[in-house]
PDB file of C-alpha atoms in Angstrom:
ATOM      1  CA  MET L 734     131.128  32.214  25.027  1.00  0.00           C
ATOM      2  CA  GLU L 735     130.876  33.275  28.596  1.00  0.00           C
ATOM      3  CA  GLU L 736     132.324  30.711  31.013  1.00  0.00           C
ATOM      4  CA  ASN L 737     130.746  28.916  33.636  1.00  0.00           C
ATOM      5  CA  ALA L 738     130.838  30.321  37.067  1.00  0.00           C
ATOM      6  CA  PRO L 739     131.858  27.982  39.593  1.00  0.00           C
ATOM      7  CA  LEU L 740     129.003  26.394  41.766  1.00  0.00           C
ATOM      8  CA  ASP L 741     130.531  27.795  44.956  1.00  0.00           C
ATOM      9  CA  THR L 742     131.233  31.195  44.175  1.00  0.00           C
ATOM     10  CA  GLY L 743     130.199  33.969  46.479  1.00  0.00           C
ATOM     11  CA  MET L 744     129.831  31.250  48.950  1.00  0.00           C
ATOM     12  CA  THR L 745     132.544  32.020  51.661  1.00  0.00           C
ATOM     13  CA  ASN L 746     133.580  31.065  55.002  1.00  0.00           C
ATOM     14  CA  ALA L 747     134.514  33.090  58.156  1.00  0.00           C
ATOM     15  CA  PRO L 748     136.798  35.113  58.618  1.00  0.00           C
ATOM     16  CA  GLU L 749     136.374  36.553  54.804  1.00  0.00           C
ATOM     17  CA  ASP L 750     132.268  37.132  55.190  1.00  0.00           C
ATOM     18  CA  ALA L 751     132.745  38.254  58.755  1.00  0.00           C
ATOM     19  CA  ARG L 752     131.755  42.040  59.837  1.00  0.00           C
ATOM     20  CA  PRO L 753     134.930  44.434  60.534  1.00  0.00           C
ATOM     21  CA  ALA L 754     135.156  45.366  64.346  1.00  0.00           C
ATOM     22  CA  GLY L 755     135.659  48.666  63.643  1.00  0.00           C
ATOM     23  CA  GLU L 756     137.528  51.980  65.437  1.00  0.00           C
ATOM     24  CA  TRP L 757     134.578  52.022  67.970  1.00  0.00           C
ATOM     25  CA  LEU L 758     134.805  48.533  69.210  1.00  0.00           C
ATOM     26  CA  GLU L 759     138.484  48.988  68.608  1.00  0.00           C
ATOM     27  CA  GLY L 760     138.817  51.840  70.739  1.00  0.00           C
ATOM     28  CA  TYR L 761     137.138  50.128  73.585  1.00  0.00           C
ATOM     29  CA  TRP L 762     139.193  47.370  73.707  1.00  0.00           C
ATOM     30  CA  ARG L 763     142.155  49.470  73.618  1.00  0.00           C
ATOM     31  CA  LYS L 764     140.757  51.583  76.783  1.00  0.00           C
ATOM     32  CA  THR L 765     139.919  48.213  78.520  1.00  0.00           C
ATOM     33  CA  ILE L 766     143.762  46.626  78.203  1.00  0.00           C
ATOM     34  CA  PRO L 767     145.109  48.873  81.215  1.00  0.00           C
ATOM     35  CA  TRP L 768     142.246  47.817  83.523  1.00  0.00           C
ATOM     36  CA  ALA L 769     142.392  44.539  82.531  1.00  0.00           C
ATOM     37  CA  PHE L 770     146.238  44.843  83.739  1.00  0.00           C
ATOM     38  CA  ARG L 771     145.159  46.508  87.299  1.00  0.00           C
ATOM     39  CA  THR L 772     142.107  44.205  88.150  1.00  0.00           C
ATOM     40  CA  ALA L 773     144.619  41.596  87.304  1.00  0.00           C
ATOM     41  CA  TRP L 774     147.641  42.504  89.537  1.00  0.00           C
ATOM     42  CA  MET L 775     144.663  43.524  91.936  1.00  0.00           C
ATOM     43  CA  CYS L 776     143.742  39.926  92.159  1.00  0.00           C
ATOM     44  CA  TRP L 777     146.905  38.721  92.795  1.00  0.00           C
ATOM     45  CA  VAL L 778     147.555  41.090  96.002  1.00  0.00           C
ATOM     46  CA  PHE L 779     144.370  40.170  97.003  1.00  0.00           C
ATOM     47  CA  ALA L 780     144.835  36.382  96.993  1.00  0.00           C
ATOM     48  CA  GLY L 781     148.594  36.776  98.617  1.00  0.00           C
ATOM     49  CA  PHE L 782     147.571  39.156 101.110  1.00  0.00           C
ATOM     50  CA  SER L 783     144.599  36.625 102.214  1.00  0.00           C
ATOM     51  CA  ALA L 784     146.469  33.592 102.007  1.00  0.00           C
ATOM     52  CA  LEU L 785     149.262  35.148 104.272  1.00  0.00           C
ATOM     53  CA  ILE L 786     146.636  36.813 106.361  1.00  0.00           C
ATOM     54  CA  SER L 787     145.206  33.421 106.816  1.00  0.00           C
ATOM     55  CA  LEU L 788     148.448  31.659 107.666  1.00  0.00           C
ATOM     56  CA  THR L 789     149.544  33.841 110.163  1.00  0.00           C
ATOM     57  CA  GLY L 790     146.383  32.876 111.680  1.00  0.00           C
ATOM     58  CA  TYR L 791     147.818  29.476 111.808  1.00  0.00           C
ATOM     59  CA  GLN L 792     151.318  30.273 113.409  1.00  0.00           C
ATOM     60  CA  SER L 793     150.369  29.882 116.844  1.00  0.00           C
ATOM     61  CA  MET L 794     149.617  26.434 115.944  1.00  0.00           C
ATOM     62  CA  MET L 795     153.092  25.958 114.324  1.00  0.00           C
ATOM     63  CA  GLY L 796     154.505  24.204 117.235  1.00  0.00           C
ATOM     64  CA  SER L 797     151.575  22.374 118.592  1.00  0.00           C
ATOM     65  CA  GLU L 798     150.474  20.774 115.399  1.00  0.00           C
ATOM     66  CA  GLY L 799     152.490  18.054 113.489  1.00  0.00           C
ATOM     67  CA  GLY L 800     153.807  18.792 110.132  1.00  0.00           C
ATOM     68  CA  LEU L 801     151.619  16.714 108.013  1.00  0.00           C
ATOM     69  CA  THR L 802     148.487  18.842 109.464  1.00  0.00           C
ATOM     70  CA  MET L 803     150.410  22.179 108.919  1.00  0.00           C
ATOM     71  CA  LEU L 804     151.417  20.959 105.479  1.00  0.00           C
ATOM     72  CA  GLY L 805     147.358  20.245 105.396  1.00  0.00           C
ATOM     73  CA  MET L 806     146.672  23.821 106.370  1.00  0.00           C
ATOM     74  CA  ILE L 807     148.849  25.510 104.206  1.00  0.00           C
ATOM     75  CA  PHE L 808     147.570  23.568 101.002  1.00  0.00           C
ATOM     76  CA  SER L 809     143.918  24.153 102.074  1.00  0.00           C
ATOM     77  CA  VAL L 810     144.708  27.677 102.522  1.00  0.00           C
ATOM     78  CA  LEU L 811     146.391  27.908  99.136  1.00  0.00           C
ATOM     79  CA  LEU L 812     143.359  25.727  97.129  1.00  0.00           C
ATOM     80  CA  ILE L 813     140.802  28.385  98.690  1.00  0.00           C
ATOM     81  CA  TYR L 814     142.536  31.251  97.222  1.00  0.00           C
ATOM     82  CA  SER L 815     144.126  29.833  94.195  1.00  0.00           C
ATOM     83  CA  PRO L 816     141.056  30.344  92.021  1.00  0.00           C
ATOM     84  CA  VAL L 817     141.367  34.128  92.440  1.00  0.00           C
ATOM     85  CA  PHE L 818     145.067  34.032  91.507  1.00  0.00           C
ATOM     86  CA  ALA L 819     143.655  32.018  88.481  1.00  0.00           C
ATOM     87  CA  LEU L 820     141.115  34.859  87.956  1.00  0.00           C
ATOM     88  CA  GLY L 821     144.288  37.411  87.916  1.00  0.00           C
ATOM     89  CA  TYR L 822     145.879  35.142  85.588  1.00  0.00           C
ATOM     90  CA  PHE L 823     143.175  34.864  82.747  1.00  0.00           C
ATOM     91  CA  ILE L 824     142.222  38.432  82.996  1.00  0.00           C
ATOM     92  CA  HIS L 825     145.745  39.372  82.615  1.00  0.00           C
ATOM     93  CA  GLY L 826     145.739  37.056  79.602  1.00  0.00           C
ATOM     94  CA  PHE L 827     143.087  38.940  78.367  1.00  0.00           C
ATOM     95  CA  GLY L 828     145.000  41.886  78.453  1.00  0.00           C
ATOM     96  CA  ARG L 829     148.018  40.590  77.094  1.00  0.00           C
ATOM     97  CA  GLN L 830     146.170  39.058  74.160  1.00  0.00           C
ATOM     98  CA  LEU L 831     144.027  42.281  73.069  1.00  0.00           C
ATOM     99  CA  GLN L 832     147.172  44.155  73.051  1.00  0.00           C
ATOM    100  CA  THR L 833     148.796  41.926  70.607  1.00  0.00           C
ATOM    101  CA  ALA L 834     145.636  41.337  68.725  1.00  0.00           C
ATOM    102  CA  LEU L 835     145.506  45.393  68.520  1.00  0.00           C
ATOM    103  CA  THR L 836     149.081  46.068  68.028  1.00  0.00           C
ATOM    104  CA  MET L 837     149.901  43.204  65.488  1.00  0.00           C
ATOM    105  CA  SER L 838     146.006  43.055  63.904  1.00  0.00           C
ATOM    106  CA  ASP L 839     146.397  39.780  64.922  1.00  0.00           C
ATOM    107  CA  GLN L 840     142.942  37.776  64.434  1.00  0.00           C
ATOM    108  CA  GLY L 841     144.002  34.389  66.027  1.00  0.00           C
ATOM    109  CA  ALA L 842     145.078  36.796  69.580  1.00  0.00           C
ATOM    110  CA  LEU L 843     141.918  38.467  69.543  1.00  0.00           C
ATOM    111  CA  GLU L 844     140.087  35.164  69.399  1.00  0.00           C
ATOM    112  CA  ASN L 845     142.612  33.893  72.213  1.00  0.00           C
ATOM    113  CA  ALA L 846     141.610  37.305  74.388  1.00  0.00           C
ATOM    114  CA  PHE L 847     137.946  36.417  74.582  1.00  0.00           C
ATOM    115  CA  THR L 848     138.765  32.578  75.423  1.00  0.00           C
ATOM    116  CA  HIS L 849     140.988  34.296  78.418  1.00  0.00           C
ATOM    117  CA  LEU L 850     137.792  36.233  79.317  1.00  0.00           C
ATOM    118  CA  TYR L 851     135.623  33.199  79.160  1.00  0.00           C
ATOM    119  CA  ARG L 852     137.970  31.479  81.421  1.00  0.00           C
ATOM    120  CA  THR L 853     137.936  34.445  83.610  1.00  0.00           C
ATOM    121  CA  MET L 854     134.290  34.197  83.823  1.00  0.00           C
ATOM    122  CA  LEU L 855     134.248  30.106  84.531  1.00  0.00           C
ATOM    123  CA  ALA L 856     137.039  31.073  87.471  1.00  0.00           C
ATOM    124  CA  GLY L 857     134.957  33.862  88.724  1.00  0.00           C
ATOM    125  CA  THR L 858     131.294  31.494  88.899  1.00  0.00           C
ATOM    126  CA  LEU L 859     133.670  29.131  91.089  1.00  0.00           C
ATOM    127  CA  VAL L 860     134.796  32.305  93.656  1.00  0.00           C
ATOM    128  CA  ALA L 861     131.689  33.977  93.214  1.00  0.00           C
ATOM    129  CA  PHE L 862     129.787  30.678  94.499  1.00  0.00           C
ATOM    130  CA  PHE L 863     132.700  29.995  97.313  1.00  0.00           C
ATOM    131  CA  TRP L 864     131.935  33.283  98.746  1.00  0.00           C
ATOM    132  CA  VAL L 865     127.918  33.067  98.616  1.00  0.00           C
ATOM    133  CA  LEU L 866     127.676  29.853 100.197  1.00  0.00           C
ATOM    134  CA  LEU L 867     130.500  31.528 102.910  1.00  0.00           C
ATOM    135  CA  MET L 868     127.906  34.251 103.312  1.00  0.00           C
ATOM    136  CA  LEU L 869     124.975  32.150 103.293  1.00  0.00           C
ATOM    137  CA  ASN L 870     126.767  30.269 106.315  1.00  0.00           C
ATOM    138  CA  HIS L 871     127.727  33.480 108.324  1.00  0.00           C
ATOM    139  CA  THR L 872     124.206  34.753 107.938  1.00  0.00           C
ATOM    140  CA  TYR L 873     122.758  31.546 108.686  1.00  0.00           C
ATOM    141  CA  ILE L 874     125.092  31.355 111.933  1.00  0.00           C
ATOM    142  CA  THR L 875     124.693  35.316 112.717  1.00  0.00           C
ATOM    143  CA  LEU L 876     120.446  34.592 112.549  1.00  0.00           C
ATOM    144  CA  ASN L 877     121.160  31.605 115.154  1.00  0.00           C
ATOM    145  CA  PHE L 878     122.867  33.411 117.297  1.00  0.00           C
ATOM    146  CA  TYR L 879     120.822  36.327 117.439  1.00  0.00           C
ATOM    147  CA  SER L 880     117.199  34.183 117.808  1.00  0.00           C
ATOM    148  CA  ASN L 881     118.446  32.556 121.320  1.00  0.00           C
ATOM    149  CA  PHE L 882     118.085  36.180 122.593  1.00  0.00           C
TER     150      PHE L 882
ATOM    151  CA  MET F 909     122.937  52.660  42.365  1.00  0.00           C
ATOM    152  CA  GLU F 910     124.263  53.151  46.190  1.00  0.00           C
ATOM    153  CA  ASN F 911     121.382  54.112  48.298  1.00  0.00           C
ATOM    154  CA  LYS F 912     122.966  57.466  49.814  1.00  0.00           C
ATOM    155  CA  ASP F 913     120.533  57.922  52.888  1.00  0.00           C
ATOM    156  CA  GLU F 914     121.816  54.629  54.025  1.00  0.00           C
ATOM    157  CA  ILE F 915     122.985  54.399  57.604  1.00  0.00           C
ATOM    158  CA  PRO F 916     126.367  53.333  57.708  1.00  0.00           C
ATOM    159  CA  ASP F 917     127.127  50.360  60.256  1.00  0.00           C
ATOM    160  CA  GLU F 918     128.813  51.813  63.164  1.00  0.00           C
ATOM    161  CA  THR F 919     131.113  48.153  63.667  1.00  0.00           C
ATOM    162  CA  SER F 920     132.049  48.584  60.220  1.00  0.00           C
ATOM    163  CA  GLN F 921     132.122  52.735  59.616  1.00  0.00           C
ATOM    164  CA  GLY F 922     135.468  53.530  58.072  1.00  0.00           C
ATOM    165  CA  HIS F 923     137.024  50.331  57.379  1.00  0.00           C
ATOM    166  CA  SER F 924     136.873  47.932  54.329  1.00  0.00           C
ATOM    167  CA  GLU F 925     139.872  45.536  54.842  1.00  0.00           C
ATOM    168  CA  LEU F 926     142.763  48.063  56.355  1.00  0.00           C
ATOM    169  CA  ASN F 927     142.222  49.697  59.778  1.00  0.00           C
ATOM    170  CA  ALA F 928     142.833  53.094  60.425  1.00  0.00           C
ATOM    171  CA  GLU F 929     146.903  52.102  61.081  1.00  0.00           C
ATOM    172  CA  GLY F 930     146.955  50.520  57.349  1.00  0.00           C
ATOM    173  CA  GLN F 931     146.781  46.692  58.587  1.00  0.00           C
ATOM    174  CA  PRO F 932     144.494  44.329  58.305  1.00  0.00           C
ATOM    175  CA  ALA F 933     140.784  45.476  60.397  1.00  0.00           C
ATOM    176  CA  LEU F 934     140.204  42.835  63.089  1.00  0.00           C
ATOM    177  CA  LEU F 935     136.934  41.087  62.214  1.00  0.00           C
ATOM    178  CA  LEU F 936     133.737  39.712  64.229  1.00  0.00           C
ATOM    179  CA  SER F 937     134.554  36.226  63.136  1.00  0.00           C
ATOM    180  CA  ASP F 938     131.755  33.274  63.972  1.00  0.00           C
ATOM    181  CA  VAL F 939     134.416  32.234  66.419  1.00  0.00           C
ATOM    182  CA  LEU F 940     134.363  35.345  68.133  1.00  0.00           C
ATOM    183  CA  MET F 941     130.585  35.827  68.091  1.00  0.00           C
ATOM    184  CA  ASP F 942     130.073  32.171  69.696  1.00  0.00           C
ATOM    185  CA  ARG F 943     132.930  33.297  72.812  1.00  0.00           C
ATOM    186  CA  ALA F 944     131.052  36.399  73.333  1.00  0.00           C
ATOM    187  CA  ARG F 945     127.661  34.063  73.490  1.00  0.00           C
ATOM    188  CA  GLN F 946     129.631  31.980  75.933  1.00  0.00           C
ATOM    189  CA  ILE F 947     130.788  34.971  77.783  1.00  0.00           C
ATOM    190  CA  GLY F 948     127.722  36.720  77.900  1.00  0.00           C
ATOM    191  CA  ARG F 949     125.783  33.774  79.330  1.00  0.00           C
ATOM    192  CA  ALA F 950     128.965  32.662  82.234  1.00  0.00           C
ATOM    193  CA  GLY F 951     129.125  36.310  83.016  1.00  0.00           C
ATOM    194  CA  LYS F 952     125.320  37.026  83.483  1.00  0.00           C
ATOM    195  CA  ILE F 953     125.627  34.132  86.352  1.00  0.00           C
ATOM    196  CA  VAL F 954     128.618  35.441  88.040  1.00  0.00           C
ATOM    197  CA  MET F 955     127.221  38.643  88.594  1.00  0.00           C
ATOM    198  CA  ILE F 956     123.875  37.206  89.481  1.00  0.00           C
ATOM    199  CA  LEU F 957     125.952  35.577  92.180  1.00  0.00           C
ATOM    200  CA  PHE F 958     127.933  38.473  93.176  1.00  0.00           C
ATOM    201  CA  LEU F 959     124.798  40.704  93.526  1.00  0.00           C
ATOM    202  CA  THR F 960     123.230  37.783  95.627  1.00  0.00           C
ATOM    203  CA  LEU F 961     126.428  38.178  97.461  1.00  0.00           C
ATOM    204  CA  CYS F 962     125.876  41.989  98.146  1.00  0.00           C
ATOM    205  CA  GLY F 963     122.617  41.618  99.207  1.00  0.00           C
ATOM    206  CA  LEU F 964     123.874  38.913 101.546  1.00  0.00           C
ATOM    207  CA  TYR F 965     126.534  41.236 103.567  1.00  0.00           C
ATOM    208  CA  THR F 966     123.853  43.860 103.136  1.00  0.00           C
ATOM    209  CA  VAL F 967     121.809  41.992 105.554  1.00  0.00           C
ATOM    210  CA  ASN F 968     124.764  41.211 108.039  1.00  0.00           C
ATOM    211  CA  LEU F 969     125.896  44.730 108.071  1.00  0.00           C
ATOM    212  CA  LEU F 970     122.406  45.610 109.283  1.00  0.00           C
ATOM    213  CA  ILE F 971     122.606  42.958 112.081  1.00  0.00           C
ATOM    214  CA  ASP F 972     125.736  43.826 113.212  1.00  0.00           C
ATOM    215  CA  PHE F 973     124.592  47.547 113.629  1.00  0.00           C
ATOM    216  CA  TRP F 974     121.069  46.777 114.793  1.00  0.00           C
ATOM    217  CA  GLU F 975     122.792  44.269 117.671  1.00  0.00           C
ATOM    218  CA  TRP F 976     125.452  47.412 118.054  1.00  0.00           C
ATOM    219  CA  GLN F 977     122.779  49.797 119.215  1.00  0.00           C
ATOM    220  CA  THR F 978     120.907  47.659 121.077  1.00  0.00           C
ATOM    221  CA  THR F 979     123.765  46.453 123.472  1.00  0.00           C
ATOM    222  CA  ARG F 980     125.146  50.076 123.738  1.00  0.00           C
ATOM    223  CA  SER F 981     124.240  51.585 126.455  1.00  0.00           C
ATOM    224  CA  GLY F 982     124.559  55.564 127.370  1.00  0.00           C
ATOM    225  CA  ASP F 983     125.074  58.455 125.595  1.00  0.00           C
ATOM    226  CA  PHE F 984     127.393  58.180 122.095  1.00  0.00           C
ATOM    227  CA  TYR F 985     130.933  59.550 122.024  1.00  0.00           C
ATOM    228  CA  LEU F 986     132.700  58.968 118.928  1.00  0.00           C
ATOM    229  CA  LEU F 987     136.019  59.031 120.753  1.00  0.00           C
ATOM    230  CA  GLU F 988     134.862  56.750 123.898  1.00  0.00           C
ATOM    231  CA  GLY F 989     134.654  53.013 123.951  1.00  0.00           C
ATOM    232  CA  ASN F 990     135.441  51.144 120.742  1.00  0.00           C
ATOM    233  CA  ASN F 991     132.740  53.476 119.075  1.00  0.00           C
ATOM    234  CA  ALA F 992     135.388  55.024 116.852  1.00  0.00           C
ATOM    235  CA  TYR F 993     136.239  51.412 115.250  1.00  0.00           C
ATOM    236  CA  GLN F 994     132.641  50.604 115.201  1.00  0.00           C
ATOM    237  CA  VAL F 995     131.811  53.566 113.332  1.00  0.00           C
ATOM    238  CA  TRP F 996     134.973  53.054 110.783  1.00  0.00           C
ATOM    239  CA  ARG F 997     133.686  49.679 110.277  1.00  0.00           C
ATOM    240  CA  PHE F 998     130.159  50.043 109.424  1.00  0.00           C
ATOM    241  CA  CYS F 999     131.199  53.263 106.965  1.00  0.00           C
ATOM    242  CA  SER F1000     134.225  51.222 105.363  1.00  0.00           C
ATOM    243  CA  THR F1001     131.984  48.141 104.591  1.00  0.00           C
ATOM    244  CA  ALA F1002     128.859  49.755 103.640  1.00  0.00           C
ATOM    245  CA  ILE F1003     131.335  51.434 100.760  1.00  0.00           C
ATOM    246  CA  MET F1004     132.739  48.286 100.197  1.00  0.00           C
ATOM    247  CA  VAL F1005     129.304  46.743  99.464  1.00  0.00           C
ATOM    248  CA  TYR F1006     128.688  50.023  97.188  1.00  0.00           C
ATOM    249  CA  LEU F1007     131.838  49.438  95.084  1.00  0.00           C
ATOM    250  CA  PHE F1008     130.833  46.049  94.706  1.00  0.00           C
ATOM    251  CA  VAL F1009     127.697  46.523  93.259  1.00  0.00           C
ATOM    252  CA  ARG F1010     128.679  49.204  91.167  1.00  0.00           C
ATOM    253  CA  GLY F1011     130.976  46.534  89.525  1.00  0.00           C
ATOM    254  CA  ALA F1012     128.405  43.977  89.531  1.00  0.00           C
ATOM    255  CA  TRP F1013     125.744  45.889  87.980  1.00  0.00           C
ATOM    256  CA  ALA F1014     128.160  47.476  85.491  1.00  0.00           C
ATOM    257  CA  GLY F1015     128.798  43.684  84.945  1.00  0.00           C
ATOM    258  CA  PHE F1016     125.538  42.418  84.719  1.00  0.00           C
ATOM    259  CA  GLN F1017     124.838  44.940  81.719  1.00  0.00           C
ATOM    260  CA  ALA F1018     127.820  44.392  79.984  1.00  0.00           C
ATOM    261  CA  MET F1019     127.421  40.740  79.662  1.00  0.00           C
ATOM    262  CA  ARG F1020     123.776  41.043  78.912  1.00  0.00           C
ATOM    263  CA  ASN F1021     124.334  43.290  76.433  1.00  0.00           C
ATOM    264  CA  ILE F1022     127.256  41.114  74.984  1.00  0.00           C
ATOM    265  CA  TYR F1023     124.787  37.974  75.088  1.00  0.00           C
ATOM    266  CA  THR F1024     122.140  39.865  73.490  1.00  0.00           C
ATOM    267  CA  GLY F1025     124.525  41.436  70.687  1.00  0.00           C
ATOM    268  CA  SER F1026     126.200  38.180  69.853  1.00  0.00           C
ATOM    269  CA  ARG F1027     122.884  36.111  70.086  1.00  0.00           C
ATOM    270  CA  TYR F1028     120.814  38.089  67.934  1.00  0.00           C
ATOM    271  CA  ASP F1029     123.245  39.906  65.502  1.00  0.00           C
ATOM    272  CA  ASP F1030     122.834  43.414  67.246  1.00  0.00           C
ATOM    273  CA  ASP F1031     125.613  45.670  66.769  1.00  0.00           C
ATOM    274  CA  ASP F1032     124.394  48.451  69.222  1.00  0.00           C
ATOM    275  CA  ALA F1033     123.724  45.587  71.701  1.00  0.00           C
ATOM    276  CA  LEU F1034     127.456  44.249  71.231  1.00  0.00           C
ATOM    277  CA  LEU F1035     128.648  47.735  71.109  1.00  0.00           C
ATOM    278  CA  ASN F1036     127.565  48.538  74.769  1.00  0.00           C
ATOM    279  CA  GLY F1037     128.637  45.390  75.616  1.00  0.00           C
ATOM    280  CA  PHE F1038     132.092  45.339  75.197  1.00  0.00           C
ATOM    281  CA  GLU F1039     132.125  49.156  76.162  1.00  0.00           C
ATOM    282  CA  GLY F1040     130.891  47.863  79.711  1.00  0.00           C
ATOM    283  CA  ILE F1041     134.039  45.992  80.318  1.00  0.00           C
ATOM    284  CA  LYS F1042     136.173  48.659  80.949  1.00  0.00           C
ATOM    285  CA  PRO F1043     134.005  50.047  83.994  1.00  0.00           C
ATOM    286  CA  MET F1044     133.253  46.724  85.089  1.00  0.00           C
ATOM    287  CA  LEU F1045     136.872  46.337  85.466  1.00  0.00           C
ATOM    288  CA  LYS F1046     137.400  49.656  87.012  1.00  0.00           C
ATOM    289  CA  TRP F1047     135.193  49.142  89.778  1.00  0.00           C
ATOM    290  CA  PHE F1048     136.156  45.914  91.093  1.00  0.00           C
ATOM    291  CA  THR F1049     139.458  47.342  90.981  1.00  0.00           C
ATOM    292  CA  ILE F1050     138.638  50.414  93.083  1.00  0.00           C
ATOM    293  CA  TRP F1051     136.848  47.836  95.440  1.00  0.00           C
ATOM    294  CA  GLY F1052     139.795  45.958  95.690  1.00  0.00           C
ATOM    295  CA  ALA F1053     142.206  48.630  96.350  1.00  0.00           C
ATOM    296  CA  PHE F1054     139.789  50.010  99.004  1.00  0.00           C
ATOM    297  CA  TRP F1055     139.144  46.484 100.484  1.00  0.00           C
ATOM    298  CA  LEU F1056     142.856  46.022 100.958  1.00  0.00           C
ATOM    299  CA  LEU F1057     143.690  49.416 102.603  1.00  0.00           C
ATOM    300  CA  SER F1058     140.807  49.286 104.533  1.00  0.00           C
ATOM    301  CA  ASP F1059     141.433  45.582 106.228  1.00  0.00           C
ATOM    302  CA  LEU F1060     145.369  47.106 106.455  1.00  0.00           C
ATOM    303  CA  LEU F1061     144.517  50.194 108.557  1.00  0.00           C
ATOM    304  CA  GLU F1062     141.926  47.675 110.632  1.00  0.00           C
ATOM    305  CA  LYS F1063     144.808  45.130 111.136  1.00  0.00           C
ATOM    306  CA  ILE F1064     147.365  48.091 112.195  1.00  0.00           C
ATOM    307  CA  TYR F1065     144.615  49.242 114.317  1.00  0.00           C
ATOM    308  CA  LEU F1066     143.837  45.847 116.215  1.00  0.00           C
ATOM    309  CA  TRP F1067     147.809  45.450 116.536  1.00  0.00           C
ATOM    310  CA  ASN F1068     148.327  48.704 118.350  1.00  0.00           C
ATOM    311  CA  SER F1069     145.106  48.440 120.518  1.00  0.00           C
ATOM    312  CA  LEU F1070     146.325  44.561 121.844  1.00  0.00           C
ATOM    313  CA  ASN F1071     150.125  45.364 122.114  1.00  0.00           C
TER     314      ASN F1071
END
């Protein structure tokens, strides 16, 4: 006599029913890793260099301003460039996790890599929004200045 | 009977349970697809903001150029006055805007494809999207390197001209 099959036969959840990424996709990811590391380093150098330039601009005020004001200035500079630093951190995390996922065939690391990429995009939104605001302000001042000629 | 004319799916080509190195294959799980959708959505906003930034930067560059052209008097000699520095500044800014636009445009296309691919289970779009991440990072890195180099040169030039 034929046995009854369980009712949940054939009903599977991820990852069993998920599609394999495939060699092409894994190949693209592999090529992306070195550029993720380069971009991360570039972000850190960019943030560090820009913060240093801004801080040297305040150097002339060092003697005249109080300690608390100077501390506030340093803090504000660090606050301005911290999203760029975070951008670098998340891109580096994306590259590192992607490398682990591909070398160890680690599904969890792959999902973590894309979580880092998502955070990169969130930090990128903050940076882009801030830069657009700054540029809008600059354009407004420039146009105002030349309209008086 | 198996259909021999069936075109193999690109994302699952050569895969069953193990990949080429004999390890378990990485999967496009639901979690990954959800994440890809989020990346695509947020990424498109970032890239649109970056492209807007490039537009504003170009407007500022053109205003600066127009102002320089209208206030400059006499014949143009590259090595006279501040002309060499101004020409260098305009050229470097134009190159920087170009590099940034390349990165933002590559990023926008990648994010659009990732979003479409993950939203509508379109494997071709997903492949193109993930392929587009590398050029996006590459152009932004080149832009960053050029920006640092030109800014450093400008600082050295200004330092030398002031002292």
